[in-house]
XYZ file of C-alpha atoms in Angstrom:
669
model
C 200.878 126.714 108.398
C 199.113 125.565 111.554
C 201.473 123.763 113.928
C 200.761 120.673 115.996
C 201.129 122.713 119.171
C 198.467 125.141 117.972
C 196.119 122.242 117.271
C 196.770 120.837 120.750
C 196.329 124.276 122.290
C 192.822 124.416 120.844
C 192.029 121.363 122.974
C 193.630 122.971 126.011
C 191.689 126.189 125.557
C 188.353 124.442 125.162
C 189.048 122.318 128.236
C 189.949 125.205 130.524
C 187.156 127.427 129.176
C 184.453 124.765 129.598
C 185.560 123.861 133.120
C 185.685 127.557 134.023
C 182.182 128.142 132.651
C 180.848 125.206 134.659
C 183.030 126.012 137.670
C 183.399 122.264 137.845
C 185.562 119.664 136.186
C 189.117 118.494 135.557
C 191.185 120.705 133.241
C 194.590 119.261 134.108
C 194.459 115.938 132.262
C 193.059 117.346 128.986
C 195.743 120.023 128.999
C 198.426 117.448 129.775
C 197.334 114.873 127.174
C 196.411 117.303 124.390
C 199.650 116.752 122.451
C 199.248 112.970 122.580
C 195.590 113.178 121.567
C 196.408 115.441 118.638
C 198.871 112.925 117.198
C 196.588 109.929 117.763
C 193.436 111.513 116.344
C 195.070 113.209 113.366
C 197.633 110.581 112.345
C 196.288 107.185 113.406
C 192.676 106.946 114.534
C 190.265 105.712 111.840
C 186.748 107.114 112.292
C 184.006 108.960 110.458
C 182.338 111.882 112.288
C 179.440 111.652 109.841
C 178.761 108.070 110.899
C 179.968 107.503 114.475
C 178.828 103.857 114.305
C 180.765 102.898 111.154
C 181.668 99.390 112.158
C 185.318 99.140 111.201
C 186.281 102.360 112.982
C 189.021 102.306 115.570
C 187.689 102.388 119.118
C 188.884 105.127 121.463
C 188.301 104.772 125.206
C 189.013 107.469 127.791
C 189.493 105.374 130.916
C 190.590 108.433 132.889
C 187.119 109.779 132.165
C 187.322 112.671 134.619
C 189.242 114.395 131.816
C 186.115 114.258 129.678
C 186.702 117.677 128.129
C 189.618 116.151 126.227
C 187.202 113.834 124.427
C 184.511 116.462 123.957
C 187.023 118.894 122.472
C 188.304 116.220 120.095
C 184.807 115.247 118.991
C 183.855 118.880 118.412
C 186.998 119.804 116.522
C 187.018 116.752 114.247
C 183.427 117.267 113.121
C 181.108 115.114 115.213
C 177.620 116.369 115.985
C 178.732 118.111 119.156
C 178.364 121.852 118.564
C 180.104 124.568 120.563
C 176.888 125.264 122.440
C 177.219 121.832 124.037
C 180.779 122.556 125.169
C 179.575 125.808 126.691
C 177.003 123.776 128.625
C 179.592 121.349 130.026
C 178.250 119.468 133.062
C 174.812 121.081 132.791
C 171.423 119.370 132.881
C 170.456 117.648 129.601
C 173.644 118.679 127.802
C 175.586 116.136 125.729
C 178.741 116.974 127.670
C 178.243 115.268 131.005
C 180.860 115.362 133.723
C 182.134 111.975 132.575
C 181.708 110.611 129.029
C 178.404 108.796 128.503
C 177.987 106.527 125.495
C 174.216 106.973 125.479
C 174.453 110.773 125.410
C 177.316 111.816 123.145
C 177.982 110.749 119.538
C 181.471 109.321 119.226
C 181.774 108.161 122.839
C 182.235 104.386 122.771
C 181.643 103.615 126.445
C 180.698 105.402 129.619
C 183.782 105.956 131.750
C 184.622 107.587 135.044
C 184.911 104.741 137.582
C 188.658 104.431 137.182
C 190.100 101.338 135.551
C 186.851 100.126 134.032
C 187.628 101.850 130.743
C 190.789 99.754 130.546
C 188.711 96.599 130.960
C 186.140 97.834 128.423
C 188.984 98.417 125.979
C 190.201 94.851 126.522
C 186.673 93.724 125.682
C 186.665 95.835 122.512
C 190.011 94.419 121.417
C 189.022 90.844 122.191
C 185.773 91.244 120.264
C 187.679 92.587 117.258
C 190.082 89.658 117.320
C 187.455 86.936 117.734
C 185.072 88.523 115.227
C 187.915 88.648 112.723
C 188.481 84.926 113.301
C 184.782 84.308 112.710
C 184.453 86.295 109.501
C 187.717 87.282 107.820
C 188.791 85.183 104.880
C 191.983 85.251 102.803
C 192.071 88.495 100.869
C 189.018 89.802 102.705
C 189.881 91.339 106.068
C 186.664 93.171 106.781
C 187.253 93.216 110.561
C 190.507 95.097 111.002
C 190.676 97.923 113.518
C 192.533 98.971 116.649
C 191.439 99.880 120.150
C 193.174 102.816 121.824
C 192.734 103.617 125.504
C 194.020 106.548 127.549
C 194.565 105.795 131.235
C 196.061 107.479 134.262
C 197.602 106.733 137.636
C 194.171 106.197 139.173
C 193.291 103.543 136.598
C 196.508 101.709 137.377
C 195.948 101.892 141.123
C 192.531 100.259 140.797
C 192.783 96.477 140.976
C 190.616 95.988 137.912
C 193.495 97.192 135.738
C 195.521 94.213 136.944
C 192.723 91.787 136.111
C 192.076 93.223 132.654
C 195.693 93.823 131.651
C 196.686 90.312 132.700
C 194.017 88.828 130.446
C 194.938 91.146 127.559
C 198.484 89.839 127.656
C 197.360 86.219 127.915
C 194.947 86.719 125.011
C 197.673 88.403 122.910
C 195.530 91.358 121.907
C 197.978 92.902 119.501
C 195.560 95.597 118.328
C 195.162 97.087 121.789
C 197.215 100.226 122.418
C 197.140 101.895 125.839
C 198.664 105.290 126.537
C 199.564 105.898 130.179
C 199.360 109.539 131.234
C 202.305 109.465 133.624
C 201.921 112.904 135.194
C 202.679 111.877 138.757
C 199.672 113.718 140.193
C 196.357 112.590 141.650
C 193.814 114.498 143.713
C 195.808 114.191 146.931
C 199.022 115.423 145.315
C 202.223 113.781 144.107
C 201.607 110.064 143.792
C 205.090 108.940 144.813
C 203.795 108.811 148.374
C 201.290 106.070 147.556
C 202.024 104.758 144.083
C 205.571 103.500 143.569
C 204.896 100.585 141.219
C 207.270 99.966 138.352
C 204.468 100.162 135.799
C 206.639 99.214 132.835
C 207.858 96.015 134.497
C 204.361 95.236 135.678
C 202.984 95.309 132.147
C 205.974 93.448 130.743
C 205.167 90.718 133.265
C 201.619 90.588 131.871
C 203.030 89.899 128.413
C 202.633 93.399 127.008
C 204.924 95.281 124.689
C 206.020 98.338 126.686
C 207.393 101.571 125.239
C 208.793 103.549 128.179
C 209.995 107.118 128.695
C 208.045 108.829 125.927
C 207.889 112.618 126.128
C 204.158 113.247 125.960
C 204.715 116.803 124.777
C 206.969 115.857 121.844
C 204.645 115.015 118.913
C 207.350 113.214 116.967
C 208.214 110.996 119.930
C 204.534 110.238 120.444
C 204.050 109.472 116.755
C 207.039 107.149 116.733
C 205.737 105.299 119.791
C 202.219 104.819 118.411
C 203.606 103.682 115.051
C 205.734 101.080 116.836
C 202.707 99.900 118.817
C 200.610 99.518 115.682
C 203.421 97.732 113.797
C 203.920 94.901 116.268
C 201.337 92.172 116.001
C 200.924 89.727 118.852
C 201.095 91.768 122.057
C 199.090 94.657 123.449
C 201.196 97.777 123.903
C 201.545 100.211 126.785
C 203.069 103.583 125.926
C 204.368 105.261 129.079
C 204.084 108.949 128.269
C 205.503 111.463 130.706
C 203.289 114.564 130.770
C 202.776 117.715 132.795
C 199.288 117.978 134.209
C 197.724 121.356 133.385
C 200.378 121.976 130.724
C 200.547 125.692 129.928
C 199.094 127.028 133.174
C 202.113 128.907 134.588
C 201.235 128.697 138.279
C 199.281 125.445 138.420
C 200.848 123.084 135.875
C 202.420 120.029 137.425
C 200.351 120.491 140.582
C 197.219 118.952 142.019
C 195.553 122.391 141.859
C 194.998 121.801 138.147
C 193.574 118.310 138.602
C 189.991 118.696 139.696
C 189.003 122.356 139.767
C 188.629 125.326 137.459
C 191.877 127.215 136.945
C 190.333 130.602 137.678
C 190.133 133.675 135.473
C 193.584 135.063 136.277
C 195.304 131.713 135.696
C 193.425 131.230 132.420
C 194.558 134.662 131.264
C 198.136 133.764 132.158
C 197.754 130.445 130.340
C 196.577 132.189 127.183
C 199.698 134.294 127.302
C 201.962 131.319 127.984
C 200.464 129.330 125.097
C 200.283 132.363 122.816
C 196.571 131.624 122.415
C 195.147 135.070 121.581
C 191.499 134.161 121.307
C 188.444 134.735 123.452
C 186.845 131.877 125.395
C 185.286 129.232 123.133
C 186.639 130.889 119.985
C 188.499 128.621 117.550
C 190.028 130.165 114.406
C 188.819 128.748 111.097
C 192.290 127.562 110.138
C 192.396 125.475 113.309
C 188.987 123.983 112.535
C 190.125 123.229 108.980
C 193.238 121.421 110.182
C 191.237 119.334 112.660
C 188.284 118.549 110.375
C 188.101 114.802 109.819
C 184.786 114.563 107.987
C 186.114 114.115 104.452
C 188.922 111.834 105.548
C 186.496 109.748 107.589
C 183.998 109.467 104.750
C 186.742 108.336 102.380
C 187.895 105.712 104.890
C 184.378 104.363 105.317
C 183.746 104.288 101.564
C 186.976 102.351 101.063
C 185.840 99.823 103.660
C 182.394 99.633 102.039
C 184.071 98.718 98.768
C 186.036 95.998 100.566
C 182.852 94.704 102.110
C 181.109 94.627 98.721
C 183.928 92.471 97.387
C 183.650 90.253 100.468
C 179.882 89.934 99.970
C 180.391 88.930 96.355
C 182.861 86.234 97.351
C 181.091 85.102 100.539
C 177.429 86.150 100.388
C 176.206 83.991 103.275
C 178.980 85.163 105.583
C 178.323 88.774 104.611
C 174.625 88.449 105.404
C 175.421 86.845 108.741
C 177.953 89.577 109.513
C 175.397 92.309 108.811
C 172.837 90.568 111.016
C 175.197 90.249 113.935
C 176.540 93.783 113.665
C 172.969 95.105 113.591
C 172.208 93.136 116.748
C 169.326 91.301 115.106
C 168.489 87.781 116.218
C 168.250 84.963 113.641
C 164.990 84.717 111.725
C 164.158 81.367 113.314
C 165.099 82.419 116.844
C 161.621 83.148 118.188
C 160.157 79.898 116.925
C 163.002 77.615 117.973
C 163.626 79.187 121.362
C 159.946 78.954 122.255
C 159.866 75.357 121.037
C 162.611 74.529 123.541
C 160.691 76.215 126.362
C 157.578 74.231 125.442
C 159.616 71.027 125.276
C 160.888 71.575 128.807
C 157.362 72.218 130.055
C 156.198 68.970 128.503
C 159.118 66.892 129.760
C 159.362 68.451 133.236
C 162.989 67.817 134.198
C 163.727 68.187 137.897
C 167.218 69.632 137.910
C 169.099 72.461 139.553
C 168.422 75.701 137.711
C 172.173 75.986 137.041
C 171.856 72.674 135.160
C 168.746 73.960 133.411
C 170.810 76.979 132.388
C 173.396 74.703 130.807
C 170.655 72.739 129.054
C 169.347 76.020 127.686
C 172.790 76.988 126.445
C 172.990 73.611 124.698
C 169.736 74.445 122.935
C 170.278 78.150 122.269
C 174.008 78.070 121.518
C 173.681 76.476 118.060
C 171.062 79.102 117.199
C 173.267 82.036 118.252
C 176.824 82.127 116.901
C 177.094 85.588 118.488
C 176.864 84.110 121.991
C 180.239 84.299 123.732
C 180.827 83.741 127.408
C 182.767 82.282 130.235
C 183.214 81.972 133.958
C 185.526 83.273 136.671
C 187.249 79.906 137.185
C 183.974 78.188 138.044
C 182.915 76.582 134.769
C 182.279 73.226 136.443
C 180.100 74.851 139.094
C 178.399 77.606 137.106
C 177.849 75.128 134.225
C 178.528 77.837 131.657
C 180.223 75.578 129.139
C 177.890 73.962 126.652
C 178.381 71.224 124.067
C 179.572 73.623 121.377
C 181.981 75.622 123.549
C 185.399 76.305 122.034
C 188.179 78.364 123.592
C 188.052 81.899 122.204
C 190.897 83.290 124.311
C 193.277 83.337 121.379
C 190.594 84.209 118.840
C 192.205 81.604 116.597
C 190.351 78.363 117.241
C 190.751 75.848 114.451
C 187.429 76.501 112.768
C 187.262 80.212 113.540
C 184.306 79.871 115.880
C 185.742 80.338 119.364
C 182.977 81.268 121.802
C 184.183 80.484 125.314
C 186.436 82.542 127.612
C 188.417 81.360 130.604
C 188.497 84.474 132.779
C 190.280 83.032 135.779
C 189.445 84.434 139.212
C 188.720 87.954 137.976
C 185.043 88.747 138.602
C 185.315 92.532 138.285
C 187.522 92.510 135.223
C 185.403 89.793 133.625
C 182.194 91.801 133.951
C 183.706 95.032 132.638
C 185.317 93.150 129.744
C 181.892 91.699 128.923
C 180.566 95.268 128.756
C 183.256 96.107 126.198
C 182.465 93.019 124.121
C 178.785 93.974 124.078
C 179.515 97.578 123.106
C 181.851 96.539 120.304
C 179.042 94.735 118.503
C 178.724 91.352 116.854
C 178.400 89.437 120.127
C 176.082 88.809 123.059
C 178.429 88.162 125.988
C 177.705 86.337 129.219
C 179.884 85.911 132.284
C 179.463 83.865 135.445
C 180.432 83.387 139.067
C 178.772 82.529 142.377
C 176.078 85.018 143.389
C 177.971 85.947 146.534
C 180.902 87.108 144.388
C 178.714 89.493 142.446
C 179.978 91.876 145.135
C 183.359 91.828 143.422
C 181.726 92.621 140.091
C 178.922 94.907 141.193
C 180.238 98.227 139.895
C 180.720 96.730 136.443
C 177.179 95.326 136.608
C 175.988 98.807 137.546
C 177.833 100.162 134.518
C 176.154 97.508 132.328
C 172.845 99.084 133.273
C 174.026 102.693 133.109
C 175.873 102.608 129.767
C 173.783 100.466 128.870
C 175.436 97.289 127.551
C 173.837 94.005 126.508
C 175.812 91.811 128.909
C 174.261 88.814 130.630
C 175.617 88.176 134.119
C 175.067 84.605 135.316
C 175.151 83.848 139.042
C 174.775 80.408 140.601
C 174.637 79.014 144.143
C 171.939 81.529 144.850
C 171.123 81.157 148.576
C 171.815 79.349 151.831
C 171.084 76.321 149.659
C 174.782 76.471 148.852
C 175.166 74.588 152.117
C 178.430 73.501 153.690
C 180.664 76.308 152.379
C 179.013 78.507 154.959
C 178.128 82.191 155.303
C 181.170 83.476 153.434
C 179.760 81.864 150.310
C 176.032 82.102 150.972
C 174.441 85.192 149.406
C 171.885 86.996 151.549
C 171.689 90.654 150.522
C 172.880 90.178 146.950
C 169.544 89.732 145.186
C 168.192 92.965 146.659
C 171.430 94.768 145.867
C 171.245 93.771 142.216
C 167.524 94.496 142.005
C 168.086 98.043 143.207
C 170.261 98.854 140.182
C 168.116 100.874 137.737
C 167.648 99.310 134.294
C 168.867 95.953 135.552
C 166.737 92.825 135.266
C 167.333 90.126 137.870
C 165.809 86.703 137.164
C 165.601 83.989 139.820
C 163.743 81.094 138.176
C 161.982 78.323 140.068
C 162.549 75.443 137.625
C 163.952 74.507 134.224
C 161.151 76.217 132.315
C 161.548 79.562 134.045
C 165.319 79.191 133.605
C 164.963 78.853 129.848
C 162.561 81.789 129.700
C 164.979 83.944 131.682
C 167.718 83.203 129.160
C 165.342 83.905 126.286
C 164.276 87.275 127.664
C 167.856 88.258 128.520
C 169.016 87.437 124.998
C 166.164 89.435 123.499
C 166.836 92.460 125.737
C 168.792 94.278 123.036
C 171.212 96.846 124.375
C 170.451 96.206 128.059
C 171.767 93.819 130.716
C 170.269 91.068 132.828
C 171.349 89.004 135.812
C 170.329 85.337 135.783
C 170.438 83.729 139.214
C 170.459 79.938 139.468
C 170.389 77.319 142.215
C 172.874 74.670 143.239
C 170.171 72.228 144.360
C 167.563 70.416 142.258
C 164.198 72.125 141.841
C 160.825 70.518 141.347
C 159.129 71.009 137.989
C 155.923 73.072 138.104
C 152.872 72.269 135.999
C 151.633 75.130 133.823
C 149.145 75.915 131.113
C 150.319 77.449 127.867
C 149.136 80.834 129.134
C 151.132 80.482 132.323
C 154.231 79.636 130.305
C 153.654 82.733 128.206
C 153.204 84.882 131.318
C 156.587 83.941 132.793
C 158.192 86.629 130.639
C 155.975 89.233 132.344
C 158.028 88.825 135.516
C 155.287 87.350 137.708
C 152.221 85.217 137.152
C 149.669 83.126 138.970
C 151.136 79.661 139.267
C 148.309 78.216 141.344
C 144.803 79.294 142.311
C 142.263 77.388 144.393
C 139.529 75.652 142.460
C 135.899 76.696 142.855
C 136.569 79.165 145.638
C 138.045 82.586 146.246
C 141.563 82.741 147.682
C 142.032 84.277 151.121
C 145.750 84.979 150.906
C 148.583 85.274 148.378
C 151.929 83.517 148.599
C 154.694 85.187 146.564
C 157.941 83.314 145.986
C 160.966 83.002 143.722
C 163.487 80.321 142.893
C 163.706 77.323 145.190
C 161.075 78.810 147.504
C 158.306 78.477 144.892
C 158.244 74.751 145.567
C 157.925 75.510 149.279
C 155.048 77.911 148.614
C 153.233 75.300 146.552
C 153.563 72.715 149.324
C 152.297 75.231 151.864
C 149.324 76.045 149.617
C 148.350 72.394 149.486
C 148.544 72.125 153.277
C 146.481 75.285 153.727
C 143.853 74.000 151.307
C 143.412 70.945 153.509
C 142.752 73.362 156.379
C 140.127 75.263 154.374
C 142.383 78.291 153.763
C 142.561 78.682 149.984
C 145.568 80.672 148.762
C 146.966 81.921 145.485
C 150.627 81.194 144.655
C 152.465 83.768 142.588
C 155.838 82.971 141.078
C 157.792 86.207 140.631
C 161.052 85.356 138.850
C 161.776 88.996 137.898
C 160.428 91.827 140.011
C 161.694 94.543 137.635
C 159.795 93.133 134.678
C 156.663 92.687 136.761
C 156.856 96.255 138.052
C 156.961 97.494 134.442
C 153.726 95.719 133.491
C 150.493 97.684 133.016
C 148.542 98.352 136.180
C 145.726 96.110 134.991
C 148.065 93.111 134.785
C 149.729 93.821 138.125
C 146.346 94.249 139.795
C 145.257 90.962 138.265
C 148.187 89.163 139.883
C 148.246 90.987 143.213
C 144.734 92.433 143.656
C 144.519 95.271 146.115
C 141.588 93.754 147.964
C 143.766 90.881 149.204
C 146.024 92.300 151.902
C 146.851 88.907 153.379
C 150.173 88.306 151.653
C 153.301 86.348 152.495
C 156.526 86.558 150.490
C 159.048 83.730 150.712
C 162.645 84.045 149.536
C 165.887 82.776 151.043
C 167.396 86.254 150.922
C 167.138 89.512 152.829
C 163.558 90.170 153.886
C 163.140 93.935 153.606
C 163.071 94.027 149.799
C 159.704 92.258 149.779
C 157.881 94.735 152.031
C 156.667 96.702 149.011
C 154.721 93.652 147.793
C 153.249 92.431 151.068
C 152.458 95.778 152.697
C 152.021 96.502 156.378
C 149.562 93.641 156.843
C 151.738 91.003 155.222
C 154.749 88.971 156.274
C 158.066 88.019 154.759
C 159.859 84.767 155.370
C 163.431 85.570 154.523
C 166.893 86.124 155.927
C 167.732 88.706 158.587
C 171.171 87.296 159.412
C 174.023 85.664 157.551
C 173.854 81.936 156.885
C 175.754 79.075 158.477
C 177.807 76.054 157.515
C 175.664 72.916 157.263
C 173.903 70.782 154.654
C 171.324 72.788 152.738
C 168.329 70.854 154.082
C 169.406 71.551 157.658
C 169.857 75.244 156.893
C 166.427 75.663 155.324
C 164.857 74.085 158.411
C 166.969 76.141 160.811
C 166.182 79.479 159.148
C 162.468 78.808 158.929
C 161.982 77.877 155.292
C 159.512 75.125 156.157
C 155.921 74.338 155.259
C 154.787 74.799 158.844
C 156.444 78.197 159.119
C 154.825 79.395 155.886
C 151.452 78.019 156.915
C 151.617 79.788 160.275
C 152.563 83.078 158.589
C 149.567 82.846 156.245
C 147.243 82.125 159.146
C 148.483 85.215 160.954
C 147.857 87.434 157.927
C 144.387 85.983 157.338
C 143.519 86.629 160.978
């Protein structure tokens, strides 16, 4: 009979062979955690290799993603569509076995990990989504949402501050179906961690409100099984299993040392490891009996069929709920969404409210929230400033609100953790998450926003107080470079609307951007309503459009602006018209969307013949050079802001009609 150690050794062999073939990678963690992974995947984890997206599967997250060969070996051995050829091409161009796990590339990978600690936060998002979705849909005798989230993490994850943010919330939210396994091997890239990591991890997590199982021998399958069973059995706390392991287990000369952490073991050490593990097989060769013992395809299919039967019974008892559940899990918007959301946009255009765009955002949430029960969001302790709470907001932190429809999260001052948790909620399915803070604090969250775009995840990041218009709080709180920084993230859409109508459209487009993120950037100060035709309203979603053209004459220059500066551009255009200098005003709320438009449309907005262009935005200037060219000018920020009332700051930094007018005159010549 095949032993557990032999099954784990198959993982070890694949890890060291793949890293050796690539001459790149991290064999130590997969070899150290192989025994733990074998117990979890064979005895506890519910999944179906034939349908990696079966909804009620358990979620597995490898937060210490540098050990990616652990996950690839597990996926291959259990029967996912990840053939041996892909393992042989580990870390090679266009393979499905990238250096760190990528959800968009490899079947069975739930989230893209590698930036340490973010997988922990993603896992918290998965577990929260499971709990809240269960509160939304489960009914007595019909628990159709009932799965666990398991996350592996290492010393590096715990050293990163995001683990504090996420773990603290997990304890507060009582995420009893979250199980974390800490690979306590005492080694990081620089060597033995006791020189720089002396935290009492068990006490730390106990203080967060976690159930902690300490001192588990990570190489004793029975001890590991007992610990996981205890974690699954308890109900109202997340669990941390502290598993002591030996990094590079089985490598006689490199186990327990940093040499096995981030480099190939080398041919001689691999040969010695094969002897030490009694693994008498050539590289990438797995005996059939080992494959048979690992194969999860039949077991997974049976598990999914059993759940399908439960869902059929649920649908018979609660047909409307079942239909709604299927819609939300599929990520489809309600049938009446397009009509009703556009009706709200049109209503705003007709009424013309002059409000701060952050207030317009809240008005939009009031209108869209009742249409979208999947919308769930919150703020990093700034709800009263970000205006992220809407009339139907109910605390979802416990997942047990009285009517089962919690949809609001109090994240506390945890911008980074909040954003990475939102990624996990989005990836879980059944929700469209949004989070919020001041734009200047997007710096704290930026790597999670980057991961939103890279994974990708349908998370909506809301940022308010978008410029020096913040005013008296001064340069520490006034964003300058942040818009450009966010715009430079590939696959990210950054919207900075100029009034309530553009604000509503930005929300509409972000909600409809299935599977991909957006950043919505709103003002503190009131913004003037802009008059538009129906066609102009429709063109907002194209990222840029002509807001104003001179009548009966050809324009001599183009003014491009976003957000609060659109109003300034319009005033400057009126002044220039009185001086017989007709100009076009282009509102460009989303540069990324505009850049993706067909050339014909872009040329229609910014025709090449007109080289007299001025861009106006209360943010760093250099970003706009690509739109104005060498002959144009940018009125923007080249320094940090200052502490003063907003009106004084706009005057001081040159955001005035006269300054814009003079710039246009210079470009016209």
